[in-house]
Amino acid sequence: MNMVLPEYVLDCLNRLEKAGYQAWAVGGCVRDALLGKPPQDYDLCTDALPERTQALFSDRELVLAGLKHGTVGVVTPGGVVEITTFRTEGDYEDGRHPQWVHFVPELREDLRRRDFTVNAMAWSPLRGLRDPFGGQEDLENGILRAVGEPEQRFREDALRILRGVRFACRFRLRVEENTLRAMESLVPLMEGLSRERVFGELCALLPGITAEQLLRFAPVITGAIPELKPMVGFDQRSPHHAYDLYTHTAYVTGAVPADLTLRWAALLHDVGKIPTFTLDETGRGHFYGHAGASAEAADAILHRLKAPTALRERVNILIRNHMTRLEEDKKLLKRRVRSLGWEAVEQLLRLQEADMGSKGTGEEQDFDQFRRIRALLEEIRAENACLTLRDLAVNGNDLMALGLRGAEIGKTLNALLDAVLDERVPNHREALLRYAGEIGV
């Protein structure tokens, strides 16, 4: 292996080496290089104690938030390079932070504490690859394996369970049997994790996950989002659904584009179905009002996970509207764009298409309708249609000149926009002012 390090990383590494210390690129960057993928970031480890690292880089801006655990962040033109002293750790009382950290002189001891073998490799331009736990072989064989005793690794930090799913999905790795057994049996430990950490890991996982992977790792996914667990195996008792509720959800999630907002909307779009489930006299299942119930449940889930407000609100809109089909009517489409915005309408169309295509019944569906609706939306774009108050050829000042005041202005502007959308009045200044005088809102 001949790993090519960027100049800003080599600069940090060489400074440590010239001072008489070992310095190694470690973890994910080594794994990615072995896979032929460009590393997303670079971490270094060293036998230099933290105070020596600080002194060696005293001419640089430093990030010292991780200093008590031996990490010094060096701000470089290419980003922050984290340099961590070789260390061993005590038990993790809170499932995240070790009770104690001991600095050690040996690289192997440092690698022994890491989560998976594919992340427990180090590389040096002077010494080559160090791989004491068989990470390279596991990569070549497509295996994800915990370093040492799996249960101990996951008890140290339960987020590693979810990270394991992410690594397995991202790199198409098969989780080794003992590692998988430990992951699934220790899922309850994730309840003690901070919601922000869980949300961050799910956001890293969702865009790249497939339906099959959502099904394979259902015990972990539903452990992270408990509201999904009752959906596993739930028979919808509907001729329009061949799959249980969780399987349907998995296929919808895998079918939408790898956009984070859409993936969250797809994953949670039916989370309110079970509370609204009823059976009619024929034994057929119904879910009246489930779109609204799902939107409320999704909002609560994302609020608990401390998701950004903008994402939470957009997911709410998509789920609440996912059962209201977009129609092949330009006037109605204009109104939907007016109320939701262009991006939300396009996302909603994607969600509805995936929802319709993930029922598993094989029944005939008019999927060409989505192509036709997209064509109509493109026509509306090309027409530069008036869809919002900002698009009107008149504004509040024009209406004030007519003598309107206060709330009358807003009401009149909305009435004018409705008239333009309905094509009753052209979006011309004179016509709009004339119509404003006629309606006298």
mmCIF file of N, CA, C and O in Angstrom, residues 110-200:
data_model
loop_
_atom_site.group_PDB
_atom_site.id
_atom_site.type_symbol
_atom_site.label_atom_id
_atom_site.label_comp_id
_atom_site.label_asym_id
_atom_site.label_seq_id
_atom_site.Cartn_x
_atom_site.Cartn_y
_atom_site.Cartn_z
ATOM 1 N N ASP A 110 -3.128 1.314 21.083
ATOM 2 C CA ASP A 110 -4.085 2.341 20.663
ATOM 3 C C ASP A 110 -5.101 1.756 19.684
ATOM 4 O O ASP A 110 -6.304 2.009 19.790
ATOM 5 N N LEU A 111 -4.629 0.967 18.727
ATOM 6 C CA LEU A 111 -5.534 0.389 17.736
ATOM 7 C C LEU A 111 -6.486 -0.618 18.373
ATOM 8 O O LEU A 111 -7.615 -0.803 17.891
ATOM 9 N N ARG A 112 -6.070 -1.255 19.463
ATOM 10 C CA ARG A 112 -6.884 -2.277 20.126
ATOM 11 C C ARG A 112 -8.206 -1.698 20.665
ATOM 12 O O ARG A 112 -9.201 -2.420 20.776
ATOM 13 N N ARG A 113 -8.233 -0.396 20.987
ATOM 14 C CA ARG A 113 -9.426 0.190 21.592
ATOM 15 C C ARG A 113 -10.466 0.618 20.550
ATOM 16 O O ARG A 113 -11.573 1.044 20.901
ATOM 17 N N ARG A 114 -10.135 0.515 19.260
ATOM 18 C CA ARG A 114 -11.021 1.042 18.218
ATOM 19 C C ARG A 114 -12.172 0.088 17.934
ATOM 20 O O ARG A 114 -12.175 -1.066 18.366
ATOM 21 N N ASP A 115 -13.191 0.585 17.204
ATOM 22 C CA ASP A 115 -14.446 -0.154 17.097
ATOM 23 C C ASP A 115 -14.381 -1.386 16.196
ATOM 24 O O ASP A 115 -14.648 -2.508 16.624
ATOM 25 N N PHE A 116 -14.015 -1.193 14.918
ATOM 26 C CA PHE A 116 -14.033 -2.294 13.951
ATOM 27 C C PHE A 116 -12.651 -2.463 13.332
ATOM 28 O O PHE A 116 -11.883 -1.494 13.212
ATOM 29 N N THR A 117 -12.357 -3.680 12.912
ATOM 30 C CA THR A 117 -11.026 -3.959 12.367
ATOM 31 C C THR A 117 -10.699 -3.073 11.168
ATOM 32 O O THR A 117 -9.552 -2.686 10.982
ATOM 33 N N VAL A 118 -11.712 -2.749 10.359
ATOM 34 C CA VAL A 118 -11.457 -1.927 9.170
ATOM 35 C C VAL A 118 -11.101 -0.499 9.531
ATOM 36 O O VAL A 118 -10.601 0.254 8.688
ATOM 37 N N ASN A 119 -11.356 -0.109 10.794
ATOM 38 C CA ASN A 119 -11.003 1.221 11.270
ATOM 39 C C ASN A 119 -9.786 1.191 12.187
ATOM 40 O O ASN A 119 -9.407 2.220 12.748
ATOM 41 N N ALA A 120 -9.204 0.005 12.383
ATOM 42 C CA ALA A 120 -8.096 -0.156 13.329
ATOM 43 C C ALA A 120 -6.785 -0.388 12.589
ATOM 44 O O ALA A 120 -5.993 -1.266 12.942
ATOM 45 N N MET A 121 -6.566 0.398 11.550
ATOM 46 C CA MET A 121 -5.323 0.324 10.778
ATOM 47 C C MET A 121 -4.649 1.684 10.770
ATOM 48 O O MET A 121 -5.329 2.724 10.872
ATOM 49 N N ALA A 122 -3.330 1.671 10.652
ATOM 50 C CA ALA A 122 -2.558 2.915 10.605
ATOM 51 C C ALA A 122 -1.515 2.807 9.495
ATOM 52 O O ALA A 122 -1.073 1.710 9.135
ATOM 53 N N TRP A 123 -1.128 3.983 8.972
ATOM 54 C CA TRP A 123 -0.149 4.002 7.886
ATOM 55 C C TRP A 123 0.825 5.151 8.086
ATOM 56 O O TRP A 123 0.434 6.257 8.486
ATOM 57 N N SER A 124 2.082 4.866 7.795
ATOM 58 C CA SER A 124 3.140 5.875 7.885
ATOM 59 C C SER A 124 3.959 5.843 6.605
ATOM 60 O O SER A 124 4.270 4.755 6.100
ATOM 61 N N PRO A 125 4.346 6.996 6.068
ATOM 62 C CA PRO A 125 5.216 7.006 4.883
ATOM 63 C C PRO A 125 6.563 6.333 5.147
ATOM 64 O O PRO A 125 7.193 5.822 4.229
ATOM 65 N N LEU A 126 6.971 6.299 6.437
ATOM 66 C CA LEU A 126 8.258 5.712 6.794
ATOM 67 C C LEU A 126 8.154 4.229 7.121
ATOM 68 O O LEU A 126 9.087 3.461 6.880
ATOM 69 N N ARG A 127 7.011 3.814 7.686
ATOM 70 C CA ARG A 127 6.900 2.452 8.224
ATOM 71 C C ARG A 127 5.859 1.600 7.517
ATOM 72 O O ARG A 127 5.735 0.412 7.799
ATOM 73 N N GLY A 128 5.083 2.200 6.610
ATOM 74 C CA GLY A 128 4.075 1.435 5.894
ATOM 75 C C GLY A 128 2.816 1.179 6.708
ATOM 76 O O GLY A 128 2.488 1.918 7.644
ATOM 77 N N LEU A 129 2.123 0.099 6.377
ATOM 78 C CA LEU A 129 0.834 -0.232 6.985
ATOM 79 C C LEU A 129 1.025 -1.045 8.259
ATOM 80 O O LEU A 129 1.836 -1.966 8.305
ATOM 81 N N ARG A 130 0.243 -0.699 9.297
ATOM 82 C CA ARG A 130 0.148 -1.515 10.503
ATOM 83 C C ARG A 130 -1.301 -1.948 10.637
ATOM 84 O O ARG A 130 -2.210 -1.122 10.688
ATOM 85 N N ASP A 131 -1.487 -3.268 10.687
ATOM 86 C CA ASP A 131 -2.832 -3.842 10.667
ATOM 87 C C ASP A 131 -2.871 -5.064 11.589
ATOM 88 O O ASP A 131 -2.970 -6.203 11.135
ATOM 89 N N PRO A 132 -2.800 -4.850 12.907
ATOM 90 C CA PRO A 132 -2.665 -5.990 13.833
ATOM 91 C C PRO A 132 -3.924 -6.841 13.982
ATOM 92 O O PRO A 132 -3.849 -7.953 14.504
ATOM 93 N N PHE A 133 -5.081 -6.358 13.512
ATOM 94 C CA PHE A 133 -6.326 -7.096 13.741
ATOM 95 C C PHE A 133 -7.002 -7.568 12.449
ATOM 96 O O PHE A 133 -8.158 -7.965 12.454
ATOM 97 N N GLY A 134 -6.277 -7.509 11.342
ATOM 98 C CA GLY A 134 -6.782 -8.082 10.101
ATOM 99 C C GLY A 134 -7.806 -7.242 9.381
ATOM 100 O O GLY A 134 -8.658 -7.775 8.667
ATOM 101 N N GLY A 135 -7.725 -5.933 9.511
ATOM 102 C CA GLY A 135 -8.696 -5.059 8.848
ATOM 103 C C GLY A 135 -8.615 -5.121 7.337
ATOM 104 O O GLY A 135 -9.646 -5.115 6.658
ATOM 105 N N GLN A 136 -7.394 -5.190 6.785
ATOM 106 C CA GLN A 136 -7.249 -5.243 5.327
ATOM 107 C C GLN A 136 -7.878 -6.519 4.775
ATOM 108 O O GLN A 136 -8.597 -6.492 3.766
ATOM 109 N N GLU A 137 -7.647 -7.633 5.431
ATOM 110 C CA GLU A 137 -8.230 -8.895 4.977
ATOM 111 C C GLU A 137 -9.756 -8.847 5.084
ATOM 112 O O GLU A 137 -10.458 -9.338 4.193
ATOM 113 N N ASP A 138 -10.255 -8.267 6.158
ATOM 114 C CA ASP A 138 -11.714 -8.148 6.296
ATOM 115 C C ASP A 138 -12.299 -7.281 5.189
ATOM 116 O O ASP A 138 -13.367 -7.597 4.642
ATOM 117 N N LEU A 139 -11.613 -6.201 4.853
ATOM 118 C CA LEU A 139 -12.079 -5.366 3.742
ATOM 119 C C LEU A 139 -12.117 -6.166 2.449
ATOM 120 O O LEU A 139 -13.096 -6.104 1.688
ATOM 121 N N GLU A 140 -11.057 -6.911 2.196
ATOM 122 C CA GLU A 140 -10.981 -7.689 0.956
ATOM 123 C C GLU A 140 -12.075 -8.746 0.894
ATOM 124 O O GLU A 140 -12.585 -9.073 -0.189
ATOM 125 N N ASN A 141 -12.452 -9.278 2.058
ATOM 126 C CA ASN A 141 -13.488 -10.317 2.116
ATOM 127 C C ASN A 141 -14.884 -9.751 2.342
ATOM 128 O O ASN A 141 -15.852 -10.513 2.456
ATOM 129 N N GLY A 142 -14.988 -8.413 2.444
ATOM 130 C CA GLY A 142 -16.295 -7.786 2.618
ATOM 131 C C GLY A 142 -16.917 -8.056 3.974
ATOM 132 O O GLY A 142 -18.125 -8.284 4.071
ATOM 133 N N ILE A 143 -16.113 -8.003 5.027
ATOM 134 C CA ILE A 143 -16.593 -8.337 6.372
ATOM 135 C C ILE A 143 -16.403 -7.144 7.305
ATOM 136 O O ILE A 143 -15.365 -6.479 7.289
ATOM 137 N N LEU A 144 -17.407 -6.900 8.139
ATOM 138 C CA LEU A 144 -17.302 -5.912 9.220
ATOM 139 C C LEU A 144 -17.229 -6.687 10.529
ATOM 140 O O LEU A 144 -18.148 -7.437 10.873
ATOM 141 N N ARG A 145 -16.133 -6.510 11.251
ATOM 142 C CA ARG A 145 -15.887 -7.288 12.465
ATOM 143 C C ARG A 145 -15.430 -6.345 13.583
ATOM 144 O O ARG A 145 -14.591 -5.460 13.362
ATOM 145 N N ALA A 146 -15.958 -6.527 14.761
ATOM 146 C CA ALA A 146 -15.515 -5.728 15.894
ATOM 147 C C ALA A 146 -14.099 -6.109 16.281
ATOM 148 O O ALA A 146 -13.674 -7.257 16.115
ATOM 149 N N VAL A 147 -13.358 -5.153 16.796
ATOM 150 C CA VAL A 147 -12.032 -5.428 17.339
ATOM 151 C C VAL A 147 -12.207 -6.117 18.696
ATOM 152 O O VAL A 147 -12.904 -5.604 19.568
ATOM 153 N N GLY A 148 -11.603 -7.276 18.870
ATOM 154 C CA GLY A 148 -11.682 -7.959 20.156
ATOM 155 C C GLY A 148 -13.073 -8.489 20.442
ATOM 156 O O GLY A 148 -13.756 -9.021 19.562
ATOM 157 N N GLU A 149 -13.513 -8.314 21.687
ATOM 158 C CA GLU A 149 -14.808 -8.819 22.138
ATOM 159 C C GLU A 149 -15.915 -7.843 21.725
ATOM 160 O O GLU A 149 -15.951 -6.701 22.198
ATOM 161 N N PRO A 150 -16.841 -8.255 20.842
ATOM 162 C CA PRO A 150 -17.858 -7.312 20.338
ATOM 163 C C PRO A 150 -18.684 -6.658 21.432
ATOM 164 O O PRO A 150 -18.916 -5.443 21.395
ATOM 165 N N GLU A 151 -19.151 -7.430 22.408
ATOM 166 C CA GLU A 151 -19.995 -6.839 23.446
ATOM 167 C C GLU A 151 -19.266 -5.736 24.189
ATOM 168 O O GLU A 151 -19.851 -4.700 24.520
ATOM 169 N N GLN A 152 -17.993 -5.939 24.462
ATOM 170 C CA GLN A 152 -17.229 -4.908 25.160
ATOM 171 C C GLN A 152 -17.148 -3.635 24.324
ATOM 172 O O GLN A 152 -17.308 -2.530 24.847
ATOM 173 N N ARG A 153 -16.910 -3.789 23.003
ATOM 174 C CA ARG A 153 -16.810 -2.612 22.145
ATOM 175 C C ARG A 153 -18.115 -1.816 22.156
ATOM 176 O O ARG A 153 -18.104 -0.583 22.194
ATOM 177 N N PHE A 154 -19.261 -2.510 22.114
ATOM 178 C CA PHE A 154 -20.540 -1.804 22.036
ATOM 179 C C PHE A 154 -20.980 -1.277 23.398
ATOM 180 O O PHE A 154 -21.687 -0.279 23.470
ATOM 181 N N ARG A 155 -20.558 -1.931 24.462
ATOM 182 C CA ARG A 155 -20.865 -1.399 25.794
ATOM 183 C C ARG A 155 -20.063 -0.134 26.069
ATOM 184 O O ARG A 155 -20.505 0.748 26.800
ATOM 185 N N GLU A 156 -18.878 -0.043 25.479
ATOM 186 C CA GLU A 156 -18.065 1.161 25.649
ATOM 187 C C GLU A 156 -18.780 2.379 25.071
ATOM 188 O O GLU A 156 -18.775 3.455 25.670
ATOM 189 N N ASP A 157 -19.371 2.203 23.911
ATOM 190 C CA ASP A 157 -20.104 3.296 23.262
ATOM 191 C C ASP A 157 -21.186 2.670 22.393
ATOM 192 O O ASP A 157 -20.903 2.091 21.344
ATOM 193 N N ALA A 158 -22.431 2.773 22.837
ATOM 194 C CA ALA A 158 -23.543 2.119 22.136
ATOM 195 C C ALA A 158 -23.793 2.717 20.756
ATOM 196 O O ALA A 158 -24.446 2.086 19.921
ATOM 197 N N LEU A 159 -23.273 3.924 20.498
ATOM 198 C CA LEU A 159 -23.452 4.486 19.163
ATOM 199 C C LEU A 159 -22.725 3.644 18.119
ATOM 200 O O LEU A 159 -23.070 3.683 16.936
ATOM 201 N N ARG A 160 -21.755 2.850 18.555
ATOM 202 C CA ARG A 160 -21.034 1.984 17.619
ATOM 203 C C ARG A 160 -21.978 0.972 16.964
ATOM 204 O O ARG A 160 -21.687 0.475 15.873
ATOM 205 N N ILE A 161 -23.078 0.656 17.624
ATOM 206 C CA ILE A 161 -24.052 -0.269 17.030
ATOM 207 C C ILE A 161 -24.619 0.347 15.754
ATOM 208 O O ILE A 161 -24.676 -0.294 14.700
ATOM 209 N N LEU A 162 -25.028 1.602 15.850
ATOM 210 C CA LEU A 162 -25.591 2.296 14.703
ATOM 211 C C LEU A 162 -24.506 2.609 13.673
ATOM 212 O O LEU A 162 -24.739 2.527 12.457
ATOM 213 N N ARG A 163 -23.313 2.931 14.149
ATOM 214 C CA ARG A 163 -22.194 3.169 13.239
ATOM 215 C C ARG A 163 -21.855 1.908 12.454
ATOM 216 O O ARG A 163 -21.503 1.966 11.269
ATOM 217 N N GLY A 164 -21.969 0.766 13.119
ATOM 218 C CA GLY A 164 -21.715 -0.491 12.435
ATOM 219 C C GLY A 164 -22.656 -0.702 11.264
ATOM 220 O O GLY A 164 -22.244 -1.160 10.186
ATOM 221 N N VAL A 165 -23.923 -0.358 11.464
ATOM 222 C CA VAL A 165 -24.889 -0.447 10.370
ATOM 223 C C VAL A 165 -24.481 0.492 9.242
ATOM 224 O O VAL A 165 -24.509 0.129 8.059
ATOM 225 N N ARG A 166 -24.058 1.704 9.604
ATOM 226 C CA ARG A 166 -23.660 2.668 8.569
ATOM 227 C C ARG A 166 -22.463 2.164 7.770
ATOM 228 O O ARG A 166 -22.444 2.243 6.533
ATOM 229 N N PHE A 167 -21.455 1.636 8.457
ATOM 230 C CA PHE A 167 -20.281 1.125 7.749
ATOM 231 C C PHE A 167 -20.655 -0.054 6.863
ATOM 232 O O PHE A 167 -20.195 -0.161 5.720
ATOM 233 N N ALA A 168 -21.481 -0.954 7.388
ATOM 234 C CA ALA A 168 -21.881 -2.129 6.603
ATOM 235 C C ALA A 168 -22.628 -1.709 5.346
ATOM 236 O O ALA A 168 -22.418 -2.273 4.263
ATOM 237 N N CYS A 169 -23.500 -0.716 5.477
ATOM 238 C CA CYS A 169 -24.286 -0.254 4.333
ATOM 239 C C CYS A 169 -23.412 0.520 3.343
ATOM 240 O O CYS A 169 -23.484 0.297 2.132
ATOM 241 N N ARG A 170 -22.605 1.421 3.865
ATOM 242 C CA ARG A 170 -21.815 2.287 2.985
ATOM 243 C C ARG A 170 -20.808 1.495 2.166
ATOM 244 O O ARG A 170 -20.625 1.751 0.969
ATOM 245 N N PHE A 171 -20.171 0.503 2.811
ATOM 246 C CA PHE A 171 -19.102 -0.232 2.132
ATOM 247 C C PHE A 171 -19.541 -1.621 1.690
ATOM 248 O O PHE A 171 -18.706 -2.418 1.254
ATOM 249 N N ARG A 172 -20.847 -1.894 1.798
ATOM 250 C CA ARG A 172 -21.412 -3.180 1.365
ATOM 251 C C ARG A 172 -20.675 -4.349 2.042
ATOM 252 O O ARG A 172 -20.205 -5.279 1.392
ATOM 253 N N LEU A 173 -20.588 -4.273 3.367
ATOM 254 C CA LEU A 173 -19.905 -5.292 4.141
ATOM 255 C C LEU A 173 -20.916 -6.207 4.836
ATOM 256 O O LEU A 173 -21.988 -5.757 5.252
ATOM 257 N N ARG A 174 -20.570 -7.449 4.965
ATOM 258 C CA ARG A 174 -21.381 -8.403 5.731
ATOM 259 C C ARG A 174 -20.897 -8.365 7.173
ATOM 260 O O ARG A 174 -19.711 -8.527 7.445
ATOM 261 N N VAL A 175 -21.828 -8.166 8.098
ATOM 262 C CA VAL A 175 -21.437 -8.099 9.504
ATOM 263 C C VAL A 175 -21.144 -9.508 10.017
ATOM 264 O O VAL A 175 -21.982 -10.412 9.901
ATOM 265 N N GLU A 176 -19.957 -9.671 10.555
ATOM 266 C CA GLU A 176 -19.539 -10.967 11.103
ATOM 267 C C GLU A 176 -20.532 -11.421 12.175
ATOM 268 O O GLU A 176 -21.108 -10.609 12.901
ATOM 269 N N GLU A 177 -20.757 -12.728 12.256
ATOM 270 C CA GLU A 177 -21.845 -13.301 13.060
ATOM 271 C C GLU A 177 -21.832 -12.846 14.518
ATOM 272 O O GLU A 177 -22.854 -12.407 15.052
ATOM 273 N N ASN A 178 -20.690 -12.954 15.196
ATOM 274 C CA ASN A 178 -20.638 -12.563 16.607
ATOM 275 C C ASN A 178 -20.836 -11.069 16.781
ATOM 276 O O ASN A 178 -21.450 -10.614 17.759
ATOM 277 N N THR A 179 -20.317 -10.303 15.827
ATOM 278 C CA THR A 179 -20.499 -8.847 15.875
ATOM 279 C C THR A 179 -21.963 -8.488 15.711
ATOM 280 O O THR A 179 -22.502 -7.657 16.456
ATOM 281 N N LEU A 180 -22.639 -9.122 14.759
ATOM 282 C CA LEU A 180 -24.050 -8.844 14.535
ATOM 283 C C LEU A 180 -24.890 -9.259 15.740
ATOM 284 O O LEU A 180 -25.806 -8.533 16.149
ATOM 285 N N ARG A 181 -24.585 -10.410 16.314
ATOM 286 C CA ARG A 181 -25.339 -10.878 17.470
ATOM 287 C C ARG A 181 -25.222 -9.880 18.630
ATOM 288 O O ARG A 181 -26.200 -9.561 19.301
ATOM 289 N N ALA A 182 -24.010 -9.373 18.842
ATOM 290 C CA ALA A 182 -23.804 -8.397 19.919
ATOM 291 C C ALA A 182 -24.528 -7.088 19.614
ATOM 292 O O ALA A 182 -25.136 -6.476 20.500
ATOM 293 N N MET A 183 -24.472 -6.657 18.359
ATOM 294 C CA MET A 183 -25.159 -5.416 17.982
ATOM 295 C C MET A 183 -26.651 -5.505 18.297
ATOM 296 O O MET A 183 -27.229 -4.613 18.917
ATOM 297 N N GLU A 184 -27.266 -6.591 17.882
ATOM 298 C CA GLU A 184 -28.713 -6.730 18.052
ATOM 299 C C GLU A 184 -29.094 -6.924 19.517
ATOM 300 O O GLU A 184 -30.105 -6.384 19.976
ATOM 301 N N SER A 185 -28.301 -7.684 20.251
ATOM 302 C CA SER A 185 -28.658 -7.941 21.652
ATOM 303 C C SER A 185 -28.478 -6.716 22.532
ATOM 304 O O SER A 185 -29.140 -6.582 23.567
ATOM 305 N N LEU A 186 -27.603 -5.802 22.131
ATOM 306 C CA LEU A 186 -27.312 -4.623 22.956
ATOM 307 C C LEU A 186 -28.023 -3.368 22.460
ATOM 308 O O LEU A 186 -27.726 -2.266 22.925
ATOM 309 N N VAL A 187 -28.969 -3.529 21.543
ATOM 310 C CA VAL A 187 -29.739 -2.378 21.054
ATOM 311 C C VAL A 187 -30.334 -1.542 22.184
ATOM 312 O O VAL A 187 -30.330 -0.303 22.110
ATOM 313 N N PRO A 188 -30.854 -2.147 23.276
ATOM 314 C CA PRO A 188 -31.418 -1.315 24.357
ATOM 315 C C PRO A 188 -30.448 -0.292 24.932
ATOM 316 O O PRO A 188 -30.882 0.726 25.491
ATOM 317 N N LEU A 189 -29.142 -0.541 24.808
ATOM 318 C CA LEU A 189 -28.166 0.431 25.313
ATOM 319 C C LEU A 189 -28.262 1.769 24.588
ATOM 320 O O LEU A 189 -27.874 2.804 25.131
ATOM 321 N N MET A 190 -28.784 1.773 23.370
ATOM 322 C CA MET A 190 -28.872 3.021 22.608
ATOM 323 C C MET A 190 -29.855 4.008 23.236
ATOM 324 O O MET A 190 -29.812 5.201 22.947
ATOM 325 N N GLU A 191 -30.731 3.513 24.109
ATOM 326 C CA GLU A 191 -31.677 4.415 24.766
ATOM 327 C C GLU A 191 -30.964 5.459 25.617
ATOM 328 O O GLU A 191 -31.493 6.541 25.864
ATOM 329 N N GLY A 192 -29.760 5.141 26.059
ATOM 330 C CA GLY A 192 -29.022 6.085 26.888
ATOM 331 C C GLY A 192 -28.182 7.079 26.120
ATOM 332 O O GLY A 192 -27.536 7.944 26.730
ATOM 333 N N LEU A 193 -28.175 6.981 24.796
ATOM 334 C CA LEU A 193 -27.373 7.901 23.984
ATOM 335 C C LEU A 193 -28.023 9.266 23.877
ATOM 336 O O LEU A 193 -29.255 9.385 23.932
ATOM 337 N N SER A 194 -27.207 10.286 23.683
ATOM 338 C CA SER A 194 -27.770 11.615 23.438
ATOM 339 C C SER A 194 -28.499 11.597 22.106
ATOM 340 O O SER A 194 -28.057 10.971 21.144
ATOM 341 N N ARG A 195 -29.628 12.279 22.068
ATOM 342 C CA ARG A 195 -30.451 12.281 20.855
ATOM 343 C C ARG A 195 -29.715 12.923 19.684
ATOM 344 O O ARG A 195 -29.900 12.535 18.530
ATOM 345 N N GLU A 196 -28.879 13.930 19.979
ATOM 346 C CA GLU A 196 -28.138 14.579 18.896
ATOM 347 C C GLU A 196 -27.199 13.598 18.198
ATOM 348 O O GLU A 196 -27.062 13.622 16.973
ATOM 349 N N ARG A 197 -26.542 12.727 18.975
ATOM 350 C CA ARG A 197 -25.618 11.763 18.382
ATOM 351 C C ARG A 197 -26.373 10.754 17.524
ATOM 352 O O ARG A 197 -25.917 10.381 16.440
ATOM 353 N N VAL A 198 -27.527 10.309 18.008
ATOM 354 C CA VAL A 198 -28.332 9.361 17.239
ATOM 355 C C VAL A 198 -28.803 10.010 15.941
ATOM 356 O O VAL A 198 -28.723 9.409 14.863
ATOM 357 N N PHE A 199 -29.285 11.249 16.037
ATOM 358 C CA PHE A 199 -29.756 11.952 14.844
ATOM 359 C C PHE A 199 -28.628 12.123 13.834
ATOM 360 O O PHE A 199 -28.803 11.892 12.631
ATOM 361 N N GLY A 200 -27.448 12.510 14.308
ATOM 362 C CA GLY A 200 -26.315 12.692 13.403
ATOM 363 C C GLY A 200 -25.945 11.407 12.684
ATOM 364 O O GLY A 200 -25.661 11.414 11.484
#
